[in-house]
XYZ file of C-alpha atoms in Angstrom:
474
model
C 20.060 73.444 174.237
C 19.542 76.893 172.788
C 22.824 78.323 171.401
C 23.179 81.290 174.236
C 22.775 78.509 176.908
C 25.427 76.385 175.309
C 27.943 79.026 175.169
C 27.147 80.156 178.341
C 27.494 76.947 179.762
C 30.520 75.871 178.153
C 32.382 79.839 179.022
C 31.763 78.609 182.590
C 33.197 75.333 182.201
C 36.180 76.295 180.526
C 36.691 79.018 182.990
C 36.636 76.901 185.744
C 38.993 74.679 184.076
C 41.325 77.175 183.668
C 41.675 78.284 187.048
C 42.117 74.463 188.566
C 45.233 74.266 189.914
C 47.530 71.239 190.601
C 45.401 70.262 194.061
C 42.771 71.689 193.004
C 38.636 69.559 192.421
C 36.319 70.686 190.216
C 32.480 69.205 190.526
C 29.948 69.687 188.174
C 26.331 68.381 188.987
C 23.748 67.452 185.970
C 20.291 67.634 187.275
C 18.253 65.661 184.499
C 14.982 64.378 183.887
C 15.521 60.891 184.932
C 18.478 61.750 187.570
C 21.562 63.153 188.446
C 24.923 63.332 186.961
C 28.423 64.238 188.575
C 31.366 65.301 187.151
C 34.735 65.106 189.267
C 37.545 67.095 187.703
C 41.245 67.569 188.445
C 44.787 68.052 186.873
C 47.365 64.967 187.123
C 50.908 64.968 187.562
C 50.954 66.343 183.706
C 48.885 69.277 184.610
C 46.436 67.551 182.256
C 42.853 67.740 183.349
C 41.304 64.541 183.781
C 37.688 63.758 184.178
C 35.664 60.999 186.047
C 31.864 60.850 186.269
C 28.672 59.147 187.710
C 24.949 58.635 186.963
C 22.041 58.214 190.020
C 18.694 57.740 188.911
C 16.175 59.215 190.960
C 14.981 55.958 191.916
C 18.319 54.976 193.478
C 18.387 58.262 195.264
C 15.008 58.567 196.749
C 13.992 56.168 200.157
C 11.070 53.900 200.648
C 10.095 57.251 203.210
C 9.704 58.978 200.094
C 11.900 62.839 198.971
C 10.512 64.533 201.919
C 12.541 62.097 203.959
C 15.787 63.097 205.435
C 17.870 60.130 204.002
C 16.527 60.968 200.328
C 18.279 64.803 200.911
C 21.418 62.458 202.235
C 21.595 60.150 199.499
C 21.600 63.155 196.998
C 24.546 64.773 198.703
C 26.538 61.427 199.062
C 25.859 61.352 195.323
C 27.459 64.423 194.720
C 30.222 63.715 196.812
C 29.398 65.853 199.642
C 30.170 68.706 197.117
C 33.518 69.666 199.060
C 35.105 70.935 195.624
C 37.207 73.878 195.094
C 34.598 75.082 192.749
C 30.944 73.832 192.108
C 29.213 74.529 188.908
C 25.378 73.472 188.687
C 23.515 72.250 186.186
C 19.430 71.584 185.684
C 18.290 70.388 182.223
C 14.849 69.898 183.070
C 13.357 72.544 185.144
C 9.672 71.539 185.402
C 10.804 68.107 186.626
C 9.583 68.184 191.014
C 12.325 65.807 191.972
C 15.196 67.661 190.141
C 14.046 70.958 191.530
C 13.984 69.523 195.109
C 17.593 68.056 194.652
C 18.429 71.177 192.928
C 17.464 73.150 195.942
C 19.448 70.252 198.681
C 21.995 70.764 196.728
C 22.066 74.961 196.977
C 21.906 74.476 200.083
C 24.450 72.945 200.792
C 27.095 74.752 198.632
C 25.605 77.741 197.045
C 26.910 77.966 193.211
C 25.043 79.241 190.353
C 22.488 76.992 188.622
C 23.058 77.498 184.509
C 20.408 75.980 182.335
C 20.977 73.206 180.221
C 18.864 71.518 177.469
C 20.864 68.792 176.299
C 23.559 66.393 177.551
C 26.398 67.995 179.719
C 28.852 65.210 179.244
C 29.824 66.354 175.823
C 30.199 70.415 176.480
C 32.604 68.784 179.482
C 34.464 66.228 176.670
C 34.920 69.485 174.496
C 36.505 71.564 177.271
C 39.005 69.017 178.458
C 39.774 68.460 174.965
C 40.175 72.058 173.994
C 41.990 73.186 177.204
C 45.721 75.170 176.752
C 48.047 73.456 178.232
C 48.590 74.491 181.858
C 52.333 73.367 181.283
C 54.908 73.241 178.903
C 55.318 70.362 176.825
C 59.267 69.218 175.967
C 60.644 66.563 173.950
C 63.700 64.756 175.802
C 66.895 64.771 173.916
C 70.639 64.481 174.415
C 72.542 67.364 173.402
C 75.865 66.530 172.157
C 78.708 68.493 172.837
C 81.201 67.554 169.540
C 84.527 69.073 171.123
C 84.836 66.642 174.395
C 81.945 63.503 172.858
C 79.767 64.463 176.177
C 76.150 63.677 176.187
C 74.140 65.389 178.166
C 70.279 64.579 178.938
C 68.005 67.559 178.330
C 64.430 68.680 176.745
C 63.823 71.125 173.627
C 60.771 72.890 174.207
C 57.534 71.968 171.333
C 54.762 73.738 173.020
C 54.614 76.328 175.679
C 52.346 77.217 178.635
C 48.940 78.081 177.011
C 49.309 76.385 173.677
C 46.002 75.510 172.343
C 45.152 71.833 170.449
C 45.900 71.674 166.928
C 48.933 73.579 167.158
C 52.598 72.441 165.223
C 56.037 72.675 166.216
C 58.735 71.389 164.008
C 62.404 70.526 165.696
C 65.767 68.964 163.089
C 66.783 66.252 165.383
C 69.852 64.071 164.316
C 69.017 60.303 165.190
C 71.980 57.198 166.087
C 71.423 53.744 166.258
C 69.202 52.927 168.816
C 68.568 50.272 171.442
C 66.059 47.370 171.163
C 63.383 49.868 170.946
C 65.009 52.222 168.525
C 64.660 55.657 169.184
C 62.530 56.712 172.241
C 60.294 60.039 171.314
C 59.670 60.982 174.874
C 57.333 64.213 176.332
C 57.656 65.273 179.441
C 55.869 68.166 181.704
C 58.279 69.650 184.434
C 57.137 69.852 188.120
C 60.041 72.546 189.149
C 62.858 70.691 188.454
C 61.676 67.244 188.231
C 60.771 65.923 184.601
C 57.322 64.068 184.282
C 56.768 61.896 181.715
C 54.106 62.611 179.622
C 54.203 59.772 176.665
C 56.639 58.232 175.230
C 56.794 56.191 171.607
C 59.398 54.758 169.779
C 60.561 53.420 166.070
C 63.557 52.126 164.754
C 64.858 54.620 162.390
C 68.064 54.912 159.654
C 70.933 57.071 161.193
C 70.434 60.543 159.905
C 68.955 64.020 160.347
C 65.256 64.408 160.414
C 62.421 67.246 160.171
C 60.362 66.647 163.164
C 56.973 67.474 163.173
C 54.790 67.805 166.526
C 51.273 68.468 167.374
C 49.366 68.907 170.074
C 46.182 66.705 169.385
C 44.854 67.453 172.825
C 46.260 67.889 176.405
C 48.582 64.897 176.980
C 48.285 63.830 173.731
C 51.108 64.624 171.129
C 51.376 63.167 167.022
C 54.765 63.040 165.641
C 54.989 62.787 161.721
C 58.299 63.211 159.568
C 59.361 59.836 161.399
C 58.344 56.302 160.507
C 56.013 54.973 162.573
C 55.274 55.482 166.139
C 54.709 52.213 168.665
C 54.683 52.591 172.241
C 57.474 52.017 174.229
C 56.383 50.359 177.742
C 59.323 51.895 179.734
C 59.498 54.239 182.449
C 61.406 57.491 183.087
C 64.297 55.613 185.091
C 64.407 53.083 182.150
C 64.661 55.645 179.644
C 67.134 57.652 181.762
C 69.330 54.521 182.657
C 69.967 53.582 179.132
C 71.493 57.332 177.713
C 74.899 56.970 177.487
C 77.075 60.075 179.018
C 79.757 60.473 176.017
C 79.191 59.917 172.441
C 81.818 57.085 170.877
C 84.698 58.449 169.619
C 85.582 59.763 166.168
C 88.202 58.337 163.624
C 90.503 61.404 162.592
C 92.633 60.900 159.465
C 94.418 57.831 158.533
C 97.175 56.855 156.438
C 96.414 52.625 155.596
C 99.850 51.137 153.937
C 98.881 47.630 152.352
C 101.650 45.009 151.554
C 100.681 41.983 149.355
C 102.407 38.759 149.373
C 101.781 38.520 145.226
C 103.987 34.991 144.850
C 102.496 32.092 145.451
C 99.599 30.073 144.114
C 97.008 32.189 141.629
C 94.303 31.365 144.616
C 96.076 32.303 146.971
C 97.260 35.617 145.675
C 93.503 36.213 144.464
C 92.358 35.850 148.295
C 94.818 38.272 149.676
C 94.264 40.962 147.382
C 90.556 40.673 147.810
C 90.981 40.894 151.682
C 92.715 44.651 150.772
C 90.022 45.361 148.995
C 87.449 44.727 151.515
C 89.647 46.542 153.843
C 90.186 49.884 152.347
C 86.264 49.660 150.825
C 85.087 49.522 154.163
C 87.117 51.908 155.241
C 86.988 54.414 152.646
C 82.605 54.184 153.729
C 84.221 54.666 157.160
C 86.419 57.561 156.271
C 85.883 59.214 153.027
C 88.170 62.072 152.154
C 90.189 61.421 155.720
C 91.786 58.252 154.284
C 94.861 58.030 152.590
C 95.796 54.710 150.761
C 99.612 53.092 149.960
C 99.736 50.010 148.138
C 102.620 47.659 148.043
C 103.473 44.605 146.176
C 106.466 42.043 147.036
C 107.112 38.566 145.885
C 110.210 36.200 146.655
C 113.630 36.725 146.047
C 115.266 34.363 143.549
C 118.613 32.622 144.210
C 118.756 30.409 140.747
C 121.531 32.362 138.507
C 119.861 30.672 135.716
C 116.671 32.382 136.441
C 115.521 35.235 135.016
C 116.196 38.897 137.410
C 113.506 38.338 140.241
C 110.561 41.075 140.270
C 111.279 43.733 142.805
C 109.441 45.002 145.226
C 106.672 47.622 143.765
C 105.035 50.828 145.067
C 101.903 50.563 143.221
C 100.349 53.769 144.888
C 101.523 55.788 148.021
C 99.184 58.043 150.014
C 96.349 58.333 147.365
C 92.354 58.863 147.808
C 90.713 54.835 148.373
C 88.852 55.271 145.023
C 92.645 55.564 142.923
C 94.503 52.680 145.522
C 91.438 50.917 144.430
C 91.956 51.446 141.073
C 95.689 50.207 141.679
C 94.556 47.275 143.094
C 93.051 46.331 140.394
C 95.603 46.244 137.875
C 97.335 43.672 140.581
C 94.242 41.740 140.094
C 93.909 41.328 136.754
C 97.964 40.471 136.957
C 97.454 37.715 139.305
C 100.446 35.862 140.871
C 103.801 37.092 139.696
C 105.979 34.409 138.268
C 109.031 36.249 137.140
C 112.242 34.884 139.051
C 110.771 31.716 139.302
C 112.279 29.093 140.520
C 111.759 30.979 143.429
C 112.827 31.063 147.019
C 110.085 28.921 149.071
C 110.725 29.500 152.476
C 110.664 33.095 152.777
C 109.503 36.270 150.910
C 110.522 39.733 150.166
C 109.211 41.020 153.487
C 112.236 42.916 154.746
C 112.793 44.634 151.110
C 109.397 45.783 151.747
C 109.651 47.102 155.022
C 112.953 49.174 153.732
C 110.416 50.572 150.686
C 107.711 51.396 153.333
C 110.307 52.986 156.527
C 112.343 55.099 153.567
C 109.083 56.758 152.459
C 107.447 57.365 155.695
C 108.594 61.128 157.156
C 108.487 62.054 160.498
C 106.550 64.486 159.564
C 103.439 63.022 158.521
C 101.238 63.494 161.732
C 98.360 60.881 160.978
C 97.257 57.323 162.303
C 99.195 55.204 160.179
C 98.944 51.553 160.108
C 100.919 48.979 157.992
C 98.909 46.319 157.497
C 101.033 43.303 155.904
C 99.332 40.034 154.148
C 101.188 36.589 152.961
C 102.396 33.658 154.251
C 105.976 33.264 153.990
C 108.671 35.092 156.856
C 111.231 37.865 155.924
C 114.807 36.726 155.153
C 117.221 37.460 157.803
C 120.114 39.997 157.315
C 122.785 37.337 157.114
C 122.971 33.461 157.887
C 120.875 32.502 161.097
C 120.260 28.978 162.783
C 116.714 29.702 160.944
C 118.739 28.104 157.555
C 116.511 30.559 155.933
C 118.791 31.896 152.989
C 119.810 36.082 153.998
C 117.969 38.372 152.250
C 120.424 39.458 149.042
C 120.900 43.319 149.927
C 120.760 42.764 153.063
C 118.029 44.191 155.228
C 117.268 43.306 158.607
C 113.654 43.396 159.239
C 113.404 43.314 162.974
C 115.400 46.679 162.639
C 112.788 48.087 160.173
C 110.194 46.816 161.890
C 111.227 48.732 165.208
C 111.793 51.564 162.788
C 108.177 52.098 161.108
C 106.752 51.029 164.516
C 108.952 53.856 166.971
C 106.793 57.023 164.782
C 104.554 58.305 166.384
C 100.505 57.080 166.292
C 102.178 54.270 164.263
C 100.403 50.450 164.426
C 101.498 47.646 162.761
C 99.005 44.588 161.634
C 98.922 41.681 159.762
C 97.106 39.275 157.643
C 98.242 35.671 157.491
C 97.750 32.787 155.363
C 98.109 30.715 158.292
C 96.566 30.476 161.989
C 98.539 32.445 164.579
C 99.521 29.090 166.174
C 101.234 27.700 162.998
C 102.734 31.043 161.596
C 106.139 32.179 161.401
C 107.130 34.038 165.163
C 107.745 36.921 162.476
C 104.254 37.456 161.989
C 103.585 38.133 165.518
C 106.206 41.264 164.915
C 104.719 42.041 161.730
C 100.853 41.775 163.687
C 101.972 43.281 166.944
C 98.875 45.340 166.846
C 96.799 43.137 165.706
C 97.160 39.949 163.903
C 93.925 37.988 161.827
C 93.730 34.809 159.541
C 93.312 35.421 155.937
C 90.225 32.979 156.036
C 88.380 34.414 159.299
C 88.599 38.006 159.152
C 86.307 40.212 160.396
C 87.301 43.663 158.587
C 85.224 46.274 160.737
C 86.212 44.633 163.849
C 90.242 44.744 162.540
C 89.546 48.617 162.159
C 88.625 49.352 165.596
C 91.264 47.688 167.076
C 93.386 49.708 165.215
C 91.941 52.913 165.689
C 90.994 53.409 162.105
C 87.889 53.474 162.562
C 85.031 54.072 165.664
C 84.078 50.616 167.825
C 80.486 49.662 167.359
C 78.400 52.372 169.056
C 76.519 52.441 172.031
C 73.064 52.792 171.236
C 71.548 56.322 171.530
C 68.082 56.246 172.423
C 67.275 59.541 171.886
C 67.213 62.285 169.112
C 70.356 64.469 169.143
C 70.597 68.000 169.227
C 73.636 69.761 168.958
C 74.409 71.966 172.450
C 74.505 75.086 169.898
C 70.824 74.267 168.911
């Protein structure tokens, strides 16, 4: 095909391709050498066009009664599908061919259109014009925009390419991506039919939590590359799947916390090791939780001595009060490399310093320190009661009664109380349900992100967001 011809040919294409609109058919008819090829065009639901063709040879199309025959002009036009088009656009590619003029001229006939020239195949100028055609609609990628003052979620698009946009073209987009669901995050494009969203594509790829530089481009009409994210599978669901798994409210956020920790430090070395280690895991997984929004206490007791041959018992000890995690943790350590305290010993067996503790713990707390504050107590042994009980547990020597400072730590506000025990809830002291009233583990099953939900210390597991986030101010 000369070069005139070809551009002529493929301005007339692409300007009937333009102007197709959502009901509208486009036919083009190939009149060849060796027979006839028909090219149906329309937009889908995308406003993408989309292209279906046939071949006839002339030997299908001409009857034993030979092309002056009525049914040989008939079988031409049934080829053509009756040419009932919006627009027809004719094509001969080999003019000194008798049969192709004489379906050429049926073909006038029946729906006069302009005959353009054509010296080479047809089916490729058509490939390049599909191919190279703006978009006829806007192309959006679905997100959720998040609303950070009230956690609502709310299902929307962020425009990549408008009406017109030609192939090869970028947009770039900062998304922020959660956890997603079995699929991971869902990269969805949708066209929009007035209101109504059509989806276009959609792929999917489990990514790291985090922000991301987004990169689209428009490789065709209905066909758009993401890079800047690992990558890309398909994701077989539809738009009511994808819709049905957004969640409406984003999980909540963990505000400042203040995280008291009382140790049990008397006892066996093993024992002692195992508790302090348990604080550690805590306030570590917190402080990942957290950061500079957590404040740490640390509190030592051990057993209170009644031998007057015995050596002053070791008092209860504030090893650090509301400090950053990475100085409590440095705290802690020093109680580690101590181990078990031993001074007092013979000690008391039955019970512990628990109630001194409590009184350390209630005298520093003020009213008004406005903060989630949970005292988290671990050991084995009960508190001593204020004065001689049916329990036949000696009274604690000050004395202290530690149902009253129990009540009294747990009556301020956004206060919680927890504990870790040596022993299973079934076999422990009734005190440790007081001491655990918000929430009460075993030192040797603990699961330490699960104890910080339940205490509001930190967010429950999320719901999976399968979409990228945008923030409603972007």
């Amino acid at each position: 095909m000369s070069e005139p011809d070809k551009a002529l040919l493929r301005k007339a294409v692409a300007r009937a391709v333009a102007g197709l609109t959502a009901t509208g058919r486009l036919t083009i008819v190939e009149v060849a050498a060796d027979g006839m090829t028909v090219f149906r065009i329309h937009r889908d639901d995308n406003g993408r066009p989309r292209c279906h063709y046939w071949s006839s040879s002339w030997e299908d199309l001409t009857s034993e009664q030979g092309w002056e025959h009525e049914s040989s002009r008939q079988a031409v036009l049934r080829a053509a599908d009756s040419l009932l088009a919006d627009e027809v656009v004719l094509v001969c590619s080999f003019p000194e061919g008798a049969e192709a003029n004489r379906a050429l001229a049926w073909l006038s006939e029946a729906r006069p259109a302009p005959v353009l020239p054509c010296d080479g195949p047809v089916v490729a100028i058509v490939e390049d014009v599909l191919a190279s055609d703006p978009l006829s609609r806007s192309y959006d990628l679905v997100v959720l925009r998040a609303d950070h003052s009230s956690g609502r979620l709310r299902l929307g698009s962020k425009q990549l390419f408008p009406i017109g946009t030609l192939p090869g073209t970028r947009a770039e987009v900062v998304v922020r991506c959660e956890p997603g669901d079995e699929y991971g995050t869902a990269f969805a494009v949708v066209t929009w039919q007035g209101r109504e969203p059509r989806l276009l594509s959609v792929h999917s790829a489990r990514l790291a939590p985090g922000r991301y530089l987004l990169t689209a481009e428009l490789v065709r009409p209905g066909k758009v590359r993401f890079t800047g994210v690992p990558e890309l599978t398909r994701d077989p669901r539809g738009w009511n799947d994808l819709v049905a798994a957004a969640p409406s409210q984003l999980p909540p956020r963990a505000g400042p916390a203040h995280l008291i920790c009382a140790v049990e430090v008397s006892g066996p070395d093993a024992k002692v090791e195992e508790r302090l280690s348990r604080v550690r895991q805590m306030v570590s997984h917190l402080s990942a939780e957290l950061a500079d929004l957590l404040r740490v206490s640390l509190v030592a007791y051990g057993a209170h001595s009644y031998d007057d041959r015995a050596a002053r018992e070791h008092p209860v000890e504030v090893a650090a009060w509301q400090v950053t995690p990475e100085r409590a943790l440095a705290a802690l350590e020093w109680l580690e490399e101590r181990g078990a305290i031993t001074e007092g010993y013979p000690y008391y067996p039955h019970a512990a310093q628990v109630e001194d503790m409590l009184e350390a713990v209630a005298r520093r707390l003020t009213t008004a320190e406005r903060v989630r504050t949970v005292l988290l107590t671990v050991g084995d042994r009960p508190p001593h009661p204020a004065r001689t009980n049916r329990s036949l547990i000696l009274p604690c020597p000050h004395p202290h009664d530690w149902r009253l400072l129990v009540g009294r730590v747990q009556s301020r506000p956004d206060t919680a109380l927890a504990a870790i025990c040596d022993r299973e809830d079934t076999f422990a002291h009734p005190a440790w349900r007081r001491l655990g009233a918000n929430a009460l583990a075993h030192l040797d099953a603990l699961d330490v992100r699960g104890l910080a939900a339940d205490l509001g210390l930190a967010a429950p597991a999320a719901l999976p967001i399968p979409f990228p986030l945008l923030d409603e101010t972007e």
